Coordinates of N, CA and C in Angstrom, one line a residue:
M1 N 41.1 168.5 44.7 CA 42.2 167.7 43.5 C 41.5 167.5 42.5
N2 N 41.8 168.3 41.1 CA 41.2 167.9 39.9 C 41.2 166.3 39.3
N3 N 42.8 165.8 39.9 CA 43.2 164.4 39.2 C 43.4 164.0 40.7
P4 N 42.7 163.1 41.4 CA 43.4 162.9 42.7 C 44.0 161.8 42.8
K5 N 44.7 161.7 43.7 CA 45.8 160.8 43.8 C 45.2 159.4 44.4
K6 N 45.3 158.3 43.3 CA 44.9 156.8 43.5 C 45.9 156.4 44.7
I7 N 45.7 156.1 45.9 CA 46.4 154.8 47.0 C 45.9 154.0 47.0
L8 N 46.6 152.9 46.9 CA 46.2 151.5 47.5 C 46.5 151.3 49.0
L9 N 45.6 151.3 50.0 CA 45.8 151.0 51.5 C 45.6 149.4 51.2
V10 N 46.6 148.6 51.8 CA 46.8 147.4 52.0 C 47.3 147.5 53.4
E11 N 45.8 146.9 54.2 CA 45.6 146.6 55.9 C 45.0 145.7 56.0
D12 N 45.0 144.7 56.8 CA 44.2 143.7 57.3 C 43.3 144.0 59.2
D13 N 43.5 145.1 59.2 CA 43.2 145.5 60.4 C 41.5 146.2 60.2
Q14 N 40.4 146.1 60.0 CA 39.5 146.5 59.4 C 39.5 148.2 60.4
D15 N 39.8 147.9 61.6 CA 39.6 149.2 62.7 C 40.2 150.4 61.8
I16 N 41.3 150.0 61.5 CA 42.9 151.2 61.3 C 42.3 151.4 59.5
A17 N 41.7 150.4 58.9 CA 41.8 150.7 57.5 C 40.9 151.7 57.1
T18 N 39.8 151.5 58.0 CA 38.8 152.7 57.9 C 38.6 154.2 58.3
L19 N 39.6 154.3 59.6 CA 40.0 155.3 59.7 C 40.8 156.1 58.8
L20 N 41.8 155.4 58.2 CA 42.9 156.2 57.5 C 42.0 156.0 56.3
R21 N 40.9 155.4 55.5 CA 40.4 155.6 54.0 C 39.7 156.8 54.6
L22 N 39.1 157.2 55.4 CA 38.2 158.4 55.6 C 38.9 159.4 56.0
N23 N 40.1 159.5 56.4 CA 40.8 160.9 56.7 C 42.0 160.8 55.1
L24 N 42.0 160.0 54.8 CA 43.2 160.1 53.5 C 41.7 160.9 52.6
Q25 N 40.6 159.9 52.5 CA 39.9 160.8 51.5 C 39.2 162.1 51.8
D26 N 39.1 162.4 53.2 CA 39.0 164.0 53.3 C 40.5 164.8 53.0
E27 N 41.3 163.9 52.7 CA 42.5 165.4 51.7 C 42.3 165.0 50.5
G28 N 41.8 164.5 49.9 CA 41.3 164.5 48.8 C 41.9 163.3 47.5
Y29 N 42.6 162.1 48.4 CA 43.0 161.3 47.7 C 41.4 160.5 47.4
Q30 N 41.9 159.4 46.4 CA 40.8 158.4 46.1 C 41.7 157.2 46.8
I31 N 40.5 156.1 47.6 CA 41.5 155.4 48.3 C 40.5 153.9 47.8
V32 N 41.5 153.1 47.4 CA 41.3 151.7 47.9 C 41.8 150.5 48.6
H33 N 41.1 149.8 49.2 CA 41.8 149.2 50.4 C 41.1 147.8 50.3
E34 N 42.7 147.2 50.5 CA 42.4 145.2 50.7 C 42.9 145.2 51.5
A35 N 42.7 143.9 51.9 CA 42.9 143.4 53.2 C 43.9 142.7 53.4
D36 N 43.8 141.5 52.1 CA 44.5 140.6 51.9 C 45.9 140.9 50.4
G37 N 46.8 140.1 51.4 CA 48.0 140.0 49.9 C 47.9 139.7 48.7
H38 N 47.6 138.9 48.4 CA 46.9 138.2 46.8 C 46.0 139.0 46.3
Q39 N 45.2 139.6 47.0 CA 44.2 140.7 46.2 C 45.0 141.9 46.2
A40 N 45.4 142.5 47.1 CA 46.5 144.0 46.9 C 47.1 143.5 45.4
L41 N 47.7 142.1 45.3 CA 48.9 141.9 44.4 C 47.9 142.1 42.5
V42 N 46.5 141.4 43.1 CA 45.5 141.3 41.5 C 45.6 143.1 41.7
Q43 N 45.1 144.1 42.1 CA 45.0 145.4 42.0 C 46.0 146.4 41.3
L44 N 47.1 145.7 41.7 CA 48.3 146.5 41.4 C 48.9 145.6 40.1
E45 N 47.7 144.9 39.9 CA 48.1 144.2 37.7 C 46.8 145.2 37.6
K46 N 45.6 145.8 37.9 CA 44.3 146.0 37.5 C 44.6 147.7 37.0
Q47 N 45.4 147.8 37.7 CA 45.5 149.5 37.1 C 46.8 150.2 38.0
V48 N 46.7 151.9 37.4 CA 47.7 152.4 37.7 C 47.4 153.3 39.0
W49 N 48.6 153.1 39.8 CA 48.2 153.6 41.4 C 49.4 154.8 41.4
D50 N 49.0 155.2 42.1 CA 49.9 157.0 42.6 C 51.1 156.6 44.1
A51 N 50.5 155.2 45.0 CA 50.9 155.3 45.9 C 50.4 154.0 46.3
V52 N 51.5 153.2 47.3 CA 50.7 152.2 48.2 C 50.9 152.4 50.0
I53 N 49.9 152.3 50.8 CA 50.7 152.2 51.7 C 50.3 151.1 51.9
L54 N 51.0 150.2 52.9 CA 51.5 149.1 53.0 C 51.7 147.7 54.7
D55 N 50.8 147.4 55.2 CA 51.1 146.6 56.2 C 51.9 145.5 56.1
L56 N 52.7 144.9 56.9 CA 53.7 143.9 56.8 C 53.2 142.7 56.9
M57 N 52.1 142.6 58.0 CA 51.3 141.2 58.3 C 50.4 141.4 58.0
L58 N 50.6 140.5 56.7 CA 49.1 140.3 56.4 C 48.0 138.4 55.8
P59 N 47.6 138.0 55.5 CA 46.8 137.0 54.9 C 47.2 136.9 54.0
G60 N 47.4 135.6 53.6 CA 48.3 135.9 52.2 C 50.0 135.9 51.7
V61 N 49.9 136.7 51.2 CA 51.1 137.4 51.0 C 51.7 138.2 51.8
D62 N 53.0 138.4 52.3 CA 53.0 139.4 53.7 C 53.7 140.7 53.0
G63 N 53.6 141.8 53.3 CA 54.2 143.1 52.6 C 55.4 143.0 52.0
L64 N 56.2 142.7 52.8 CA 57.8 142.5 52.2 C 57.4 142.2 51.1
E65 N 57.0 141.0 50.6 CA 57.0 140.4 49.4 C 55.8 141.4 48.1
I66 N 55.2 142.1 48.7 CA 54.4 143.0 47.7 C 55.3 144.2 47.7
C67 N 56.3 144.0 48.5 CA 56.9 145.7 48.3 C 58.2 145.3 47.6
R68 N 58.4 143.2 47.5 CA 59.7 143.0 46.5 C 58.9 143.0 45.5
R69 N 58.0 142.5 44.8 CA 57.4 142.6 43.6 C 57.3 144.3 43.2
I70 N 56.8 144.9 44.0 CA 56.6 146.0 43.4 C 58.0 146.6 42.8
R71 N 59.0 146.9 43.6 CA 59.9 147.3 42.6 C 60.6 146.6 41.8
Q72 N 59.9 145.1 41.3 CA 60.3 144.9 40.1 C 59.8 145.5 38.8
M73 N 58.7 145.7 39.0 CA 57.8 146.7 37.8 C 58.8 147.8 37.7
T74 N 58.0 148.1 35.9 CA 58.9 149.0 35.5 C 58.6 150.4 36.0
R75 N 58.0 150.4 35.9 CA 57.1 151.8 36.5 C 57.1 152.6 38.1
Y76 N 58.0 153.5 38.5 CA 57.8 153.5 39.8 C 57.0 153.9 40.7
L77 N 56.5 153.9 41.8 CA 55.6 153.1 42.5 C 56.2 153.5 44.2
P78 N 55.3 155.1 44.5 CA 56.1 155.1 45.9 C 55.3 154.3 47.2
V79 N 55.8 153.9 48.0 CA 55.3 152.7 48.9 C 55.4 153.7 50.5
I80 N 54.8 153.5 51.3 CA 54.5 154.0 52.5 C 54.2 152.7 53.3
I81 N 55.6 152.5 54.8 CA 54.8 150.8 55.0 C 54.4 151.1 56.4
I82 N 53.3 150.3 56.9 CA 52.8 151.0 58.2 C 52.9 149.4 59.0
S83 N 53.5 149.6 60.2 CA 53.6 147.8 60.1 C 54.3 148.1 62.1
A84 N 53.5 146.8 63.0 CA 53.3 146.8 64.2 C 55.0 146.2 64.5
R85 N 55.3 145.7 63.6 CA 57.1 145.4 63.8 C 57.3 146.6 64.0
T86 N 57.6 147.2 64.9 CA 58.6 148.4 65.2 C 60.3 148.5 65.8
S87 N 60.6 146.9 65.5 CA 62.4 146.9 65.6 C 63.0 147.7 64.5
E88 N 64.4 147.8 64.8 CA 65.2 148.7 64.0 C 65.4 147.8 62.7
T89 N 65.6 146.4 63.2 CA 66.0 145.3 62.3 C 64.6 145.1 61.2
H90 N 63.4 145.7 61.3 CA 62.1 145.4 60.6 C 62.2 146.5 60.1
R91 N 62.5 147.6 60.5 CA 62.5 149.3 59.7 C 63.8 148.6 58.5
V92 N 65.1 148.7 58.8 CA 65.6 148.6 58.0 C 65.5 147.9 56.9
L93 N 65.0 146.6 57.2 CA 64.5 145.5 56.1 C 63.6 146.6 54.8
G94 N 62.6 147.0 55.7 CA 61.1 147.8 55.0 C 62.2 148.6 53.9
L95 N 62.9 149.2 54.3 CA 63.2 150.6 53.7 C 64.4 149.5 52.5
E96 N 65.4 149.0 53.1 CA 66.6 148.4 51.7 C 65.4 147.3 50.7
M97 N 63.8 147.0 51.3 CA 63.6 146.7 50.3 C 62.9 146.9 49.6
G98 N 63.1 148.4 49.5 CA 62.6 150.0 48.5 C 61.1 150.3 49.0
A99 N 61.0 150.5 50.2 CA 59.7 151.0 50.5 C 60.3 152.9 51.0
D100 N 59.8 153.6 50.4 CA 59.6 154.9 50.4 C 59.9 155.7 51.8
D101 N 59.2 154.9 53.1 CA 59.2 155.2 54.2 C 58.5 154.4 55.0
Y102 N 58.3 154.1 56.5 CA 58.6 153.4 57.4 C 57.8 153.8 58.8
L103 N 56.9 153.8 59.0 CA 55.6 154.0 60.1 C 55.8 152.6 61.0
P104 N 56.4 152.9 62.1 CA 55.7 151.9 63.3 C 54.5 151.9 64.0
K105 N 54.0 151.3 64.2 CA 52.3 151.6 64.7 C 52.4 151.3 66.3
P106 N 52.1 152.0 67.0 CA 50.8 152.9 66.7 C 51.4 154.3 66.2
F107 N 51.0 155.2 65.1 CA 51.1 156.1 64.6 C 50.2 157.4 65.2
S108 N 50.4 158.2 64.5 CA 49.3 159.7 64.4 C 49.3 159.4 62.7
V109 N 47.3 159.7 62.8 CA 47.1 159.8 61.2 C 47.9 160.9 60.6
L110 N 47.4 162.2 61.1 CA 48.1 163.2 60.8 C 49.7 163.1 60.6
E111 N 50.6 162.7 61.2 CA 51.7 162.1 60.6 C 52.3 161.5 59.4
L112 N 50.8 160.5 59.3 CA 50.6 159.2 58.0 C 50.7 160.4 57.0
I113 N 49.6 161.8 57.4 CA 48.9 162.3 56.2 C 50.2 163.3 55.6
A114 N 51.1 163.4 56.9 CA 52.0 164.4 56.7 C 53.1 163.8 55.4
R115 N 53.5 163.0 55.7 CA 54.3 161.7 55.3 C 53.9 161.8 53.6
V116 N 52.4 161.4 53.4 CA 52.4 161.4 52.4 C 52.3 162.6 51.4
K117 N 51.9 163.3 52.2 CA 52.2 164.7 51.5 C 53.4 165.0 50.8
A118 N 54.2 164.8 51.9 CA 55.7 165.3 51.6 C 56.4 164.0 50.3
L119 N 55.9 162.9 50.5 CA 56.4 161.6 49.9 C 55.6 162.3 48.2
F120 N 54.3 163.3 48.1 CA 53.9 163.1 46.1 C 54.4 164.4 46.7
R121 N 54.9 165.8 46.8 CA 55.9 166.8 46.9 C 57.6 166.7 46.1
R122 N 58.2 165.5 47.1 CA 59.5 165.2 46.3 C 59.0 164.6 44.8
Q123 N 58.1 163.9 44.3 CA 58.0 163.3 43.9 C 57.8 163.9 42.2
E124 N 57.2 165.3 42.8 CA 56.9 166.2 41.4 C 57.9 167.2 41.5
A125 N 58.9 167.4 43.1 CA 60.0 168.1 42.5 C 61.2 167.4 41.8
M126 N 61.0 166.2 42.1 CA 61.8 165.2 41.2 C 61.9 165.6 40.3
G127 N 60.3 165.3 39.3 CA 60.1 165.2 38.3 C 60.5 166.4 37.4
Q128 N 60.0 167.8 38.5 CA 60.3 169.1 37.1 C 61.5 169.1 37.3
N129 N 63.0 168.4 38.4 CA 64.2 168.7 38.0 C 64.6 168.2 36.7
I130 N 63.7 167.0 36.5 CA 64.3 165.7 35.3 C 63.9 166.8 34.3
R131 N 62.4 167.0 34.4 CA 62.1 167.6 32.8 C 62.9 168.9 32.2
M132 N 63.3 169.7 33.5 CA 64.4 171.2 33.5 C 65.5 170.9 33.2
E133 N 66.1 169.4 33.5 CA 67.2 169.3 33.5 C 68.0 168.1 32.1
G134 N 66.6 167.6 31.9 CA 67.1 166.5 30.7 C 68.0 166.1 31.0
G135 N 69.0 165.7 30.0 CA 69.7 164.7 29.7 C 70.6 164.0 30.8
L136 N 71.8 163.1 29.7 CA 72.6 162.0 30.5 C 73.2 162.9 31.6
I137 N 74.0 162.7 32.9 CA 75.0 162.6 33.6 C 76.2 161.9 33.7
T138 N 77.4 162.3 33.1 CA 78.3 161.4 33.1 C 79.9 161.6 33.6
C139 N 80.0 160.8 34.7 CA 80.8 161.4 35.3 C 81.8 159.8 35.6
H140 N 82.8 160.1 36.3 CA 83.6 158.7 36.8 C 82.9 157.1 36.5
Q141 N 83.0 157.4 35.2 CA 83.0 156.2 34.1 C 81.2 155.9 34.6
L142 N 80.4 156.6 35.1 CA 79.3 156.5 35.4 C 78.1 157.4 34.1
S143 N 77.5 156.7 34.1 CA 76.8 157.1 32.9 C 74.9 157.1 33.7
I144 N 74.5 158.2 33.7 CA 72.8 158.4 34.8 C 72.2 158.9 34.1
D145 N 71.0 158.3 33.6 CA 69.9 158.6 32.4 C 68.7 159.1 33.5
P146 N 68.7 160.3 33.6 CA 67.5 160.6 35.1 C 65.3 160.0 33.8
L147 N 65.8 160.5 32.8 CA 64.6 160.5 32.1 C 63.8 158.4 32.3
S148 N 65.5 157.6 31.7 CA 64.9 156.1 31.6 C 65.3 155.4 32.9
R149 N 66.0 156.1 34.3 CA 66.7 155.7 35.0 C 67.6 154.8 35.0
E150 N 68.2 155.0 34.1 CA 69.4 153.7 34.1 C 71.0 154.2 34.5
V151 N 71.1 153.2 35.0 CA 72.9 153.2 35.4 C 74.1 153.0 34.7
R152 N 74.9 153.1 34.8 CA 76.1 152.4 33.3 C 77.1 152.6 34.0
L153 N 78.0 152.1 34.8 CA 79.2 151.9 34.7 C 80.2 151.0 33.6
R154 N 81.0 151.9 33.3 CA 81.8 151.4 32.0 C 80.9 150.8 30.5
G155 N 80.1 151.0 30.9 CA 79.5 151.0 29.7 C 78.3 149.5 29.7
D156 N 78.0 149.2 31.1 CA 77.7 148.0 31.6 C 76.3 148.8 32.5
I157 N 75.0 148.0 32.5 CA 73.9 148.1 33.0 C 74.3 147.8 34.7
I158 N 73.9 148.7 35.4 CA 74.1 148.5 37.1 C 72.5 148.4 38.0
E159 N 72.8 147.5 38.0 CA 70.5 147.5 38.8 C 70.8 148.2 40.2
L160 N 69.8 149.2 40.3 CA 70.3 150.0 41.3 C 68.6 150.1 41.9
T161 N 67.9 150.3 43.1 CA 66.5 150.1 43.4 C 66.5 151.5 42.7
P162 N 65.3 152.0 43.2 CA 64.8 153.6 42.8 C 64.8 154.3 44.3
R163 N 65.3 154.2 45.2 CA 66.0 155.3 46.2 C 67.5 155.1 45.7
E164 N 68.2 153.9 45.6 CA 69.9 154.2 45.3 C 69.8 154.8 44.0
F165 N 69.0 154.7 42.6 CA 69.4 155.6 41.8 C 69.1 156.8 42.2
D166 N 68.0 157.7 42.8 CA 67.9 159.0 43.7 C 68.7 159.3 44.1
L167 N 69.5 158.7 45.4 CA 70.2 159.1 45.9 C 71.8 158.9 45.4
L168 N 71.7 158.3 44.3 CA 73.0 158.8 43.1 C 72.8 159.7 42.4
Y169 N 71.9 160.4 42.0 CA 71.5 161.3 41.2 C 71.0 162.2 41.8
W170 N 71.2 162.4 43.0 CA 71.4 163.6 44.1 C 73.1 164.3 43.9
F171 N 73.3 162.9 44.1 CA 75.0 163.2 44.4 C 76.0 163.7 43.4
A172 N 75.1 163.0 41.8 CA 76.1 164.2 40.8 C 75.6 165.2 40.3
R173 N 74.5 165.4 40.9 CA 74.0 166.6 40.3 C 74.7 168.1 41.2
H174 N 75.1 167.3 42.7 CA 75.8 168.7 43.5 C 77.1 167.6 43.8
P175 N 77.9 167.5 42.6 CA 79.2 167.0 42.8 C 80.0 168.2 43.9
G176 N 80.8 167.3 45.0 CA 81.9 168.0 45.6 C 80.9 169.1 47.1
E177 N 80.0 169.2 47.2 CA 78.9 169.5 47.9 C 79.2 168.5 49.0
V178 N 78.9 168.5 50.4 CA 79.1 168.1 51.6 C 77.0 167.7 52.4
F179 N 77.2 166.6 52.3 CA 75.6 166.7 53.2 C 75.4 166.0 54.1
S180 N 74.8 166.0 55.0 CA 74.7 165.4 56.5 C 73.4 164.1 56.3
R181 N 73.5 163.2 57.0 CA 72.9 162.0 56.4 C 71.0 162.7 56.9
L182 N 71.1 164.1 58.1 CA 69.5 163.9 57.8 C 69.6 165.2 56.6
S183 N 69.8 165.6 56.2 CA 69.6 166.7 55.3 C 69.6 165.5 53.7
L184 N 70.1 164.8 53.9 CA 70.0 163.4 52.8 C 68.7 163.3 53.1
L185 N 68.7 162.6 54.3 CA 67.0 162.1 54.2 C 65.8 163.6 53.8
D186 N 65.8 164.5 53.6 CA 65.3 165.6 53.3 C 65.3 166.1 51.7
R187 N 66.4 165.5 51.5 CA 66.6 165.8 49.9 C 65.9 164.8 49.2
V188 N 66.3 163.5 49.8 CA 66.2 162.4 49.0 C 64.9 162.3 48.9
W189 N 64.8 161.3 50.0 CA 63.6 160.6 51.0 C 62.4 161.3 51.4
G190 N 62.9 163.1 51.3 CA 61.5 163.9 51.4 C 60.8 163.7 53.0
Y191 N 61.9 163.4 53.8 CA 61.3 164.0 55.2 C 62.8 164.3 56.0
Q192 N 62.8 164.4 57.1 CA 63.7 164.6 58.1 C 63.3 164.5 59.6
H193 N 63.5 163.3 60.0 CA 63.4 162.5 61.3 C 65.0 161.9 62.2
E194 N 64.6 162.3 63.2 CA 65.7 161.6 63.8 C 65.7 159.8 64.0
G195 N 66.9 159.0 63.8 CA 66.4 157.9 64.1 C 66.3 157.2 62.8
Y196 N 66.3 157.8 61.7 CA 66.4 157.2 60.2 C 68.2 157.5 59.0
E197 N 68.8 157.7 60.4 CA 69.7 158.4 59.6 C 70.8 157.1 58.7
H198 N 70.3 156.0 59.7 CA 70.8 154.6 59.4 C 70.4 154.6 58.1
T199 N 69.6 154.5 57.8 CA 68.9 153.8 56.4 C 69.5 154.5 55.1
V200 N 70.2 156.2 55.5 CA 71.5 156.9 54.4 C 72.9 155.5 54.4
N201 N 73.3 155.3 55.6 CA 74.5 154.7 55.8 C 74.0 152.8 55.2
T202 N 73.3 152.9 55.1 CA 72.8 151.4 54.7 C 72.9 151.4 53.2
H203 N 72.4 152.7 52.6 CA 72.2 152.8 51.2 C 73.6 153.2 50.4
I204 N 74.0 153.9 51.1 CA 75.7 154.3 50.2 C 76.4 153.2 50.6
N205 N 76.2 152.7 51.6 CA 76.9 151.3 51.2 C 76.9 150.3 50.1
R206 N 75.7 149.8 50.2 CA 75.2 149.4 48.6 C 75.2 149.7 47.6
L207 N 75.1 151.2 47.1 CA 75.8 152.1 45.7 C 77.1 151.9 46.5
R208 N 78.5 152.2 47.2 CA 79.5 151.8 46.6 C 79.9 150.3 46.6
I209 N 78.9 149.0 46.8 CA 78.9 147.8 46.4 C 79.1 148.0 44.8
K210 N 78.4 148.9 44.2 CA 78.0 148.7 42.9 C 78.3 149.5 42.2
I211 N 79.1 150.7 42.7 CA 79.8 151.2 41.9 C 81.5 151.8 41.9
E212 N 81.8 151.0 43.7 CA 83.3 151.3 43.4 C 84.2 150.6 43.5
R213 N 85.6 150.7 42.4 CA 86.3 150.0 42.2 C 86.4 148.9 43.4
D214 N 86.9 149.9 44.7 CA 86.9 149.2 46.3 C 86.0 149.9 47.1
P215 N 84.8 149.2 47.5 CA 83.9 149.9 48.3 C 84.5 150.2 49.7
A216 N 85.7 149.5 50.0 CA 86.3 149.6 51.3 C 87.1 151.0 51.4
E217 N 87.8 151.5 50.4 CA 88.1 152.6 49.6 C 87.9 153.5 48.6
P218 N 86.2 154.0 49.2 CA 85.9 154.9 48.1 C 86.2 156.0 47.1
E219 N 86.2 156.1 46.2 CA 86.7 157.5 45.1 C 85.9 158.2 44.6
I220 N 84.8 157.8 44.7 CA 83.3 158.2 44.5 C 82.1 159.1 45.2
I221 N 81.6 158.3 46.1 CA 81.0 159.2 47.0 C 82.0 158.5 48.5
L222 N 82.1 159.9 48.8 CA 83.2 159.8 49.8 C 82.5 160.2 51.4
T223 N 83.4 159.7 52.8 CA 82.9 160.3 53.4 C 83.8 161.3 54.0
V224 N 82.7 162.3 54.5 CA 83.4 163.4 55.1 C 83.4 163.3 56.3
W225 N 84.1 162.9 57.5 CA 83.8 162.8 58.7 C 83.5 164.1 60.0
G226 N 82.8 163.2 60.7 CA 81.6 164.3 61.6 C 80.8 165.4 60.5
K227 N 81.0 165.0 59.5 CA 79.5 166.5 58.6 C 79.0 165.3 57.9
G228 N 79.2 164.3 56.8 CA 78.0 163.5 55.8 C 79.2 163.2 55.1
Y229 N 78.8 163.4 53.9 CA 79.2 162.6 52.5 C 78.8 163.4 51.3
K230 N 80.2 163.2 50.3 CA 79.4 164.1 49.3 C 80.3 163.0 48.2
F231 N 80.0 163.3 47.0 CA 80.2 163.3 45.7 C 81.3 163.4 45.3
A232 N 82.2 162.9 44.8 CA 83.8 163.7 44.4 C 83.6 164.4 43.2
S233 N 84.2 165.0 43.3 CA 84.2 166.4 42.1 C 85.0 165.4 40.8
A234 N 84.6 165.9 39.7 CA 85.1 165.3 38.3 C 84.9 166.0 37.6
K235 N 85.1 165.8 36.4 CA 84.4 166.2 34.9 C 83.5 166.2 34.6
T236 N 82.5 166.7 34.9 CA 80.6 166.0 34.4 C 80.0 166.5 33.6
E237 N 79.3 165.9 33.0 CA 78.8 166.5 31.1 C 77.6 165.6 31.8
H238 N 76.8 167.1 31.0 CA 74.7 167.1 30.9 C 74.7 166.9 29.2
T239 N 74.4 165.6 28.9 CA 74.0 165.9 27.0 C 72.4 165.8 27.0
T240 N 72.4 166.2 26.3 CA 71.0 166.3 25.8 C 70.6 164.8 24.1

């Protein structure tokens, strides 16, 4: 890589950290390792990163709090959580806190590398789409700006997580098309894995609460029973 991606690895198990660091460096990534949550936050303030690989159970500050603080940053920073907390509750919580991916321990190093590559591919593809398509999308009294990643509803700013924005933006670009949960995982999250479909439901429910007049009777993001979801067709405008 001419300009290697810089990844902050936050993991308190030295053996795991060494294994991941060596393998990721072999793939051409620049890795900085921190074993303490407080030091990880210092690193996040000191320099610009391309991604964070984050354990949940850390000394100092735990991984969920670090993820929450990352999502308060103005610049979008991809996060992959790796954790021995393997329950569905912890996985959903991590994803809802804004993580881009969640790998329960033990996991294959090759799978982690594949997830990292998929994350960067998806990020680059989204960036190319934004550069090509440019301006605002306006529909259903929504104004969606892909450059500032700002959404307004009837003129008021709506606070969305990065993943909620990506999901809404994908839907708005494809009105009337039906997408299964696995398809949305592939298109929006950048991977397709059985068992993660519930996080699509969770994000859609949260989006509905924020943009629908009545989330129980949605008019914008519609359920197509037995097939998936679609964004209701409406007159959509792209402005530059």
